[in-house]
Coordinates of C-alpha atoms in Angstrom, one line a residue:
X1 CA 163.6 -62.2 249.5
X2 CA 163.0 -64.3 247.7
X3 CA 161.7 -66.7 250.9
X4 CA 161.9 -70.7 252.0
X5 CA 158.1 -71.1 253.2
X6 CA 157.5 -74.6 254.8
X7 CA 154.0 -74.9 255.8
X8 CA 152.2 -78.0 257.2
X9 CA 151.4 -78.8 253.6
X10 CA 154.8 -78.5 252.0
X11 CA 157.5 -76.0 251.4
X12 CA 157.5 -73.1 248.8
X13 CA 160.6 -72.3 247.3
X14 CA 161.9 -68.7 246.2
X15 CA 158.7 -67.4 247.6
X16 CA 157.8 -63.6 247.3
X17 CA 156.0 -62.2 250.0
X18 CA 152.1 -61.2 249.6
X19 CA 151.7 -63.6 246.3
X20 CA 149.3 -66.5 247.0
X21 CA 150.4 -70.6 248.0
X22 CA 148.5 -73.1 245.6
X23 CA 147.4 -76.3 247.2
X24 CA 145.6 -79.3 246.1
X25 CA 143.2 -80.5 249.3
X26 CA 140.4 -82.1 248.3
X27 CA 138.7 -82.4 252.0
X28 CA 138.8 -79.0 254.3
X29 CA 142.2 -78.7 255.5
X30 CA 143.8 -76.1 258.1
X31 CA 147.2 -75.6 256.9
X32 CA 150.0 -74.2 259.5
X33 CA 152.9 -71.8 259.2
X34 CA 156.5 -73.9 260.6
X35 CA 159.2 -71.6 259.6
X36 CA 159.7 -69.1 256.9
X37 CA 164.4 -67.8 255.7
X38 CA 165.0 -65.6 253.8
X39 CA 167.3 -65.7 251.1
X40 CA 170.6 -65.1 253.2
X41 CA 169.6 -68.3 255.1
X42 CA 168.0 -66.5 258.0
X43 CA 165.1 -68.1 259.8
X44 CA 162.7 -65.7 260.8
X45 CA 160.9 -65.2 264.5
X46 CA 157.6 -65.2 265.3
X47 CA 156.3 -66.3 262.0
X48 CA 153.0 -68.3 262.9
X49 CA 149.6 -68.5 261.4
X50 CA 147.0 -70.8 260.4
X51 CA 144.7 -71.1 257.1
X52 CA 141.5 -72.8 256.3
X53 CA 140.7 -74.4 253.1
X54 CA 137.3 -75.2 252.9
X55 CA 136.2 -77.6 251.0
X56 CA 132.2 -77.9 249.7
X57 CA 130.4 -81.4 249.1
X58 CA 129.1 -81.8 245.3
X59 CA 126.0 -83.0 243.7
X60 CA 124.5 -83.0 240.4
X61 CA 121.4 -83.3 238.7
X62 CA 120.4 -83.7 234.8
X63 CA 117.4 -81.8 235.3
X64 CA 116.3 -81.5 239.4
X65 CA 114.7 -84.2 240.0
X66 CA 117.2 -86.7 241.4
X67 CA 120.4 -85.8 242.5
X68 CA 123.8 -87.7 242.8
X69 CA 124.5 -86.5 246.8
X70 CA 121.4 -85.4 247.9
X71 CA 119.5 -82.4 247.6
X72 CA 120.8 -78.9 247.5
X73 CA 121.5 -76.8 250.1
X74 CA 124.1 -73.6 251.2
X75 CA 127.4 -75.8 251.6
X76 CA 126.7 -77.8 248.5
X77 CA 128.5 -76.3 245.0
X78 CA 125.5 -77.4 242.5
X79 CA 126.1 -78.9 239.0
X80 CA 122.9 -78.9 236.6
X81 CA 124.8 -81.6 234.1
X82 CA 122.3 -81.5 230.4
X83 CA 118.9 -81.7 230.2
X84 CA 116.0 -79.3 231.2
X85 CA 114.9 -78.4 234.7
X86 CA 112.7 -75.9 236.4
X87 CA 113.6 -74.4 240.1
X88 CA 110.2 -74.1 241.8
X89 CA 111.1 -73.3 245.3
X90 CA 113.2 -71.4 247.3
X91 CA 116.9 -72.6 246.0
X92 CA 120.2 -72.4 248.5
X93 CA 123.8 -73.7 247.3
X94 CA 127.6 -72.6 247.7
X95 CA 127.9 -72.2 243.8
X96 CA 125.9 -73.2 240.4
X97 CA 127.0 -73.8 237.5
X98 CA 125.0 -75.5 234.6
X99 CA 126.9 -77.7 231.7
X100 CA 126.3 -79.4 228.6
X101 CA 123.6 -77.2 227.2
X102 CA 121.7 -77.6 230.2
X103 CA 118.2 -75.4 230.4
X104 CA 117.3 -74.3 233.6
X105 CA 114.2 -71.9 234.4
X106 CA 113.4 -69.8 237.8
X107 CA 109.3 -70.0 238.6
X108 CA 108.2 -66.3 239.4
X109 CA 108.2 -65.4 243.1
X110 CA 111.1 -68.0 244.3
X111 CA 115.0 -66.9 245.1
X112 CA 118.1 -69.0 243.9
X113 CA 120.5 -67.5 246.8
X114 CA 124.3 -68.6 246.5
X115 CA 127.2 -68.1 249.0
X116 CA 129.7 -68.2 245.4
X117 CA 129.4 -68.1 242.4
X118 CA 127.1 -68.8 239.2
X119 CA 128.7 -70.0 236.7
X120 CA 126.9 -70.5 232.7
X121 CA 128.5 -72.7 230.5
X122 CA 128.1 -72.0 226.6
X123 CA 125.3 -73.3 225.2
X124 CA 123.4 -74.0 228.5
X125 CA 120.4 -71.2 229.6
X126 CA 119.6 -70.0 232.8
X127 CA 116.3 -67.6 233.0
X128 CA 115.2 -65.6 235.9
X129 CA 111.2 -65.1 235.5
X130 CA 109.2 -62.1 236.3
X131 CA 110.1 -61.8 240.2
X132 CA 112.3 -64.4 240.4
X133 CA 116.2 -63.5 242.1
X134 CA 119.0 -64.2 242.3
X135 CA 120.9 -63.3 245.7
X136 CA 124.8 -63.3 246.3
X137 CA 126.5 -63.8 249.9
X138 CA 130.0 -62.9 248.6
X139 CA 131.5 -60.8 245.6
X140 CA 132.6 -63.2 243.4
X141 CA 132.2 -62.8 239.7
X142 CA 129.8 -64.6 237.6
X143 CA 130.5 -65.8 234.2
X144 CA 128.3 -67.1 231.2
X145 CA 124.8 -65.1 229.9
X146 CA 121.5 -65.4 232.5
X147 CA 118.2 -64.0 231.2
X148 CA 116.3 -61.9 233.7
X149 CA 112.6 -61.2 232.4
X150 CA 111.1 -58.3 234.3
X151 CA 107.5 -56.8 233.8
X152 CA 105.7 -53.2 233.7
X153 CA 103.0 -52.2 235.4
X154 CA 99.8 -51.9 232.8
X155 CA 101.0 -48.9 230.7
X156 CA 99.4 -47.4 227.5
X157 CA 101.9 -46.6 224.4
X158 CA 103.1 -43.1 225.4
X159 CA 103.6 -44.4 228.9
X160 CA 107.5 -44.4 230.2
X161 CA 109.4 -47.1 232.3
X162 CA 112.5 -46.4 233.6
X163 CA 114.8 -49.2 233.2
X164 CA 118.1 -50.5 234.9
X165 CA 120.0 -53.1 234.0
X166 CA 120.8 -56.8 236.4
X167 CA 122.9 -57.8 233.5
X168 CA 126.3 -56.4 231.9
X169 CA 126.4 -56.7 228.7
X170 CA 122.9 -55.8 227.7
X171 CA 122.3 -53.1 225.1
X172 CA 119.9 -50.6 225.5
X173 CA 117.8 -50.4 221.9
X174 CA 118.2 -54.2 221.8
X175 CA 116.1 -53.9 225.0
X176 CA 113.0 -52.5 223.0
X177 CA 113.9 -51.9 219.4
X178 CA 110.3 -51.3 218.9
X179 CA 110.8 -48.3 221.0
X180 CA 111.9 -45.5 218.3
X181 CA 115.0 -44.5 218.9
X182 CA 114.2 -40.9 220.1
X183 CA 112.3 -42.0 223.0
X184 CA 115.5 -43.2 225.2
X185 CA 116.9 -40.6 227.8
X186 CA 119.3 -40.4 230.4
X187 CA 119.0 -37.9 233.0
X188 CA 120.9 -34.8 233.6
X189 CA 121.7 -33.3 236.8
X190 CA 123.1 -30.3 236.4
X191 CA 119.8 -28.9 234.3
X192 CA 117.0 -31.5 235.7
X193 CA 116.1 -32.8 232.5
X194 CA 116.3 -35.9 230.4
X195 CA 118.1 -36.0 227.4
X196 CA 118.2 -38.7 224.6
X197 CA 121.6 -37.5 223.4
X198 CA 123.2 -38.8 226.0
X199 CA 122.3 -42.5 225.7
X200 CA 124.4 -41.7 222.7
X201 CA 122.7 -44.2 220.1
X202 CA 123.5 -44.9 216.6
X203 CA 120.5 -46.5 215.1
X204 CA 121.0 -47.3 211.2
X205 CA 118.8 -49.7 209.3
X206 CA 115.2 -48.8 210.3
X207 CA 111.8 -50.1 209.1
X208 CA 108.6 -48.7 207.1
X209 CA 107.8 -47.7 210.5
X210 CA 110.9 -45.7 211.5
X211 CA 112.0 -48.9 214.5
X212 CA 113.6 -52.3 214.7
X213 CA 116.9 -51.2 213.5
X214 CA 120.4 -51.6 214.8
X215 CA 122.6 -49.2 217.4
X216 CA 125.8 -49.4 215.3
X217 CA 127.3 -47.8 218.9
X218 CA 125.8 -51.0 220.5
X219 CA 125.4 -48.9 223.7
X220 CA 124.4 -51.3 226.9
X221 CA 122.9 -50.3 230.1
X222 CA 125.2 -48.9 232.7
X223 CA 125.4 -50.2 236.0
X224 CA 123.6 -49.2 238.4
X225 CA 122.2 -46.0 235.8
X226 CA 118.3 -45.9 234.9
X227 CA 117.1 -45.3 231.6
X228 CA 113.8 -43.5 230.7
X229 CA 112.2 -45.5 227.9
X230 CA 108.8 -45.1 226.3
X231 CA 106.7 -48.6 225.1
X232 CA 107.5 -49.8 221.8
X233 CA 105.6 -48.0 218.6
X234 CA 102.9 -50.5 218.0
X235 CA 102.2 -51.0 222.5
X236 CA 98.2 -51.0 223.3
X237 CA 96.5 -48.0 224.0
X238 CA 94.7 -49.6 226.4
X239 CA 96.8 -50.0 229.9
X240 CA 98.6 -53.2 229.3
X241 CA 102.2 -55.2 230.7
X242 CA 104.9 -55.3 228.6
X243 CA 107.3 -58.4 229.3
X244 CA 111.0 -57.1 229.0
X245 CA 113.8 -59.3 229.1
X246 CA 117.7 -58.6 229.7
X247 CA 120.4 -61.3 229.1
X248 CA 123.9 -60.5 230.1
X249 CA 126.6 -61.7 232.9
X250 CA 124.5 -61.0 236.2
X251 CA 126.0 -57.8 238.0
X252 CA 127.1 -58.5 241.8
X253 CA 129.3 -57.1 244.4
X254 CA 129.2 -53.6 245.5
X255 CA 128.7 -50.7 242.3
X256 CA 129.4 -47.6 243.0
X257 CA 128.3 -44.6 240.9
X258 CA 129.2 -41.1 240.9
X259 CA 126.3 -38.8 241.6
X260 CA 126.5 -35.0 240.9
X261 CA 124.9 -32.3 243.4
X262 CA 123.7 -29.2 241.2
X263 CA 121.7 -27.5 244.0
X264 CA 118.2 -27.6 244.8
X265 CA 116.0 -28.9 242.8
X266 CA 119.2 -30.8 240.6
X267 CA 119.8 -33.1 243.1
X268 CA 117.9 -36.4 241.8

């Protein structure tokens, strides 16, 4: 090395095997290996192989209800441009992003499924409502804050939920600060029992009613970790649904966590 590339799209001088080979298509494009010499001048043998760029259609919208190339759909990357708009239905694109403070709302029961990526400008709001989704065909990282609003079942004010995060980002007393801040566990294998020491809170700043302070640790949910967390202080006593709400960069890909066998009976 370093290498003389020359593909069907150009030539790449002082090239270093494995790193990546920028181009600029703007239509899908296959793009075919002619020759690749090294840096003594040698031309190599058998070098051959073919790429595909593929390249997605675009259209916009200011709020959903016209659209500048028709209506979305799994090959189309989707821009919400401003302005307010409510997904209603089942909702398939390549990508989403949302610009210039644009407010966009999922109706309960209805999926937004993407084959890439979803993308939150600042200033602009995207909110998933109770048993609403959102569904990822590839790995891709999301950027930008989402809200996901999930509810409990009717529960009565010493009743417990337990609670994982969609979201990075999200802390876990800003969750429920109503909650008092003894009341949040994480589990334990190795002894079978939940401990709140081990969220490993810092709450400073609490009210007449010994809640709604701050964690100075700012601990958020871990992926793919549960958290035991009893209603807020002032809940019903009656059974009633409490409406909680994470906002955070939506998780996706695979998450793996590290699960401990202590023997029978330690083993959840």
């Amino acid at each position: 090395s370093p290498f003389t590339v020359v593909y069907s799209g150009g030539t790449v001088n002082s090239y270093t095997s494995g790193t990546n080979i920028s181009v600029t298509s703007t239509t899908t494009t296959a793009y075919t290996l002619t020759s690749v010499t090294d840096a003594n001048g040698c031309v190599g043998t058998g070098n051959s192989g073919t790429a595909t760029v593929s390249i997605d259609s675009t259209t916009s919208t200011d709020g959903g209800l016209t659209w500048s190339n028709g209506t979305p759909n799994a090959t189309k990357s989707v821009l919400f441009d401003g302005a307010t708009g409510t997904i209603g239905a089942d909702f398939d694109a390549c990508s989403l992003r949302l610009t210039n403070n644009a407010t966009v709302t999922v109706s309960s029961g209805f999926d937004v499924t993407l084959n890439g990526r979803l993308t939150v400008d600042a200033g602009s709001t995207f909110t998933l409502n109770n048993n609403a989704n959102l569904l990822q065909n590839s790995t891709l990282t999301n950027s930008g804050t989402i809200v996901v609003k999930r509810n409990t079942s009717a529960l009565k004010r010493l009743d417990y939920t337990l609670w994982a995060s969609p979201v990075s980002g999200q802390g876990i007393y800003a969750f429920t600060p109503l909650t008092f801040a003894n009341r949040f566990y994480a589990y334990r294998t190795n002894t079978n029992v939940f401990n709140n020491a081990d969220v490993g809170l810092n709450v400073t700043g609490l009210d007449a009613n010994s809640v709604n302070g701050t964690d100075a640790n700012s601990v958020p949910f871990a992926q793919a970790k549960g958290y035991l967390i009893r209603m807020p202080w002032n809940h019903p006593t009656t059974g009633t649904v409490w409406n909680g709400s994470f906002a955070g960069v939506p998780n996706n890909g695979n998450i793996n966590y590290t699960m401990t066998n202590g023997g029978s009976g330690k083993r959840f």
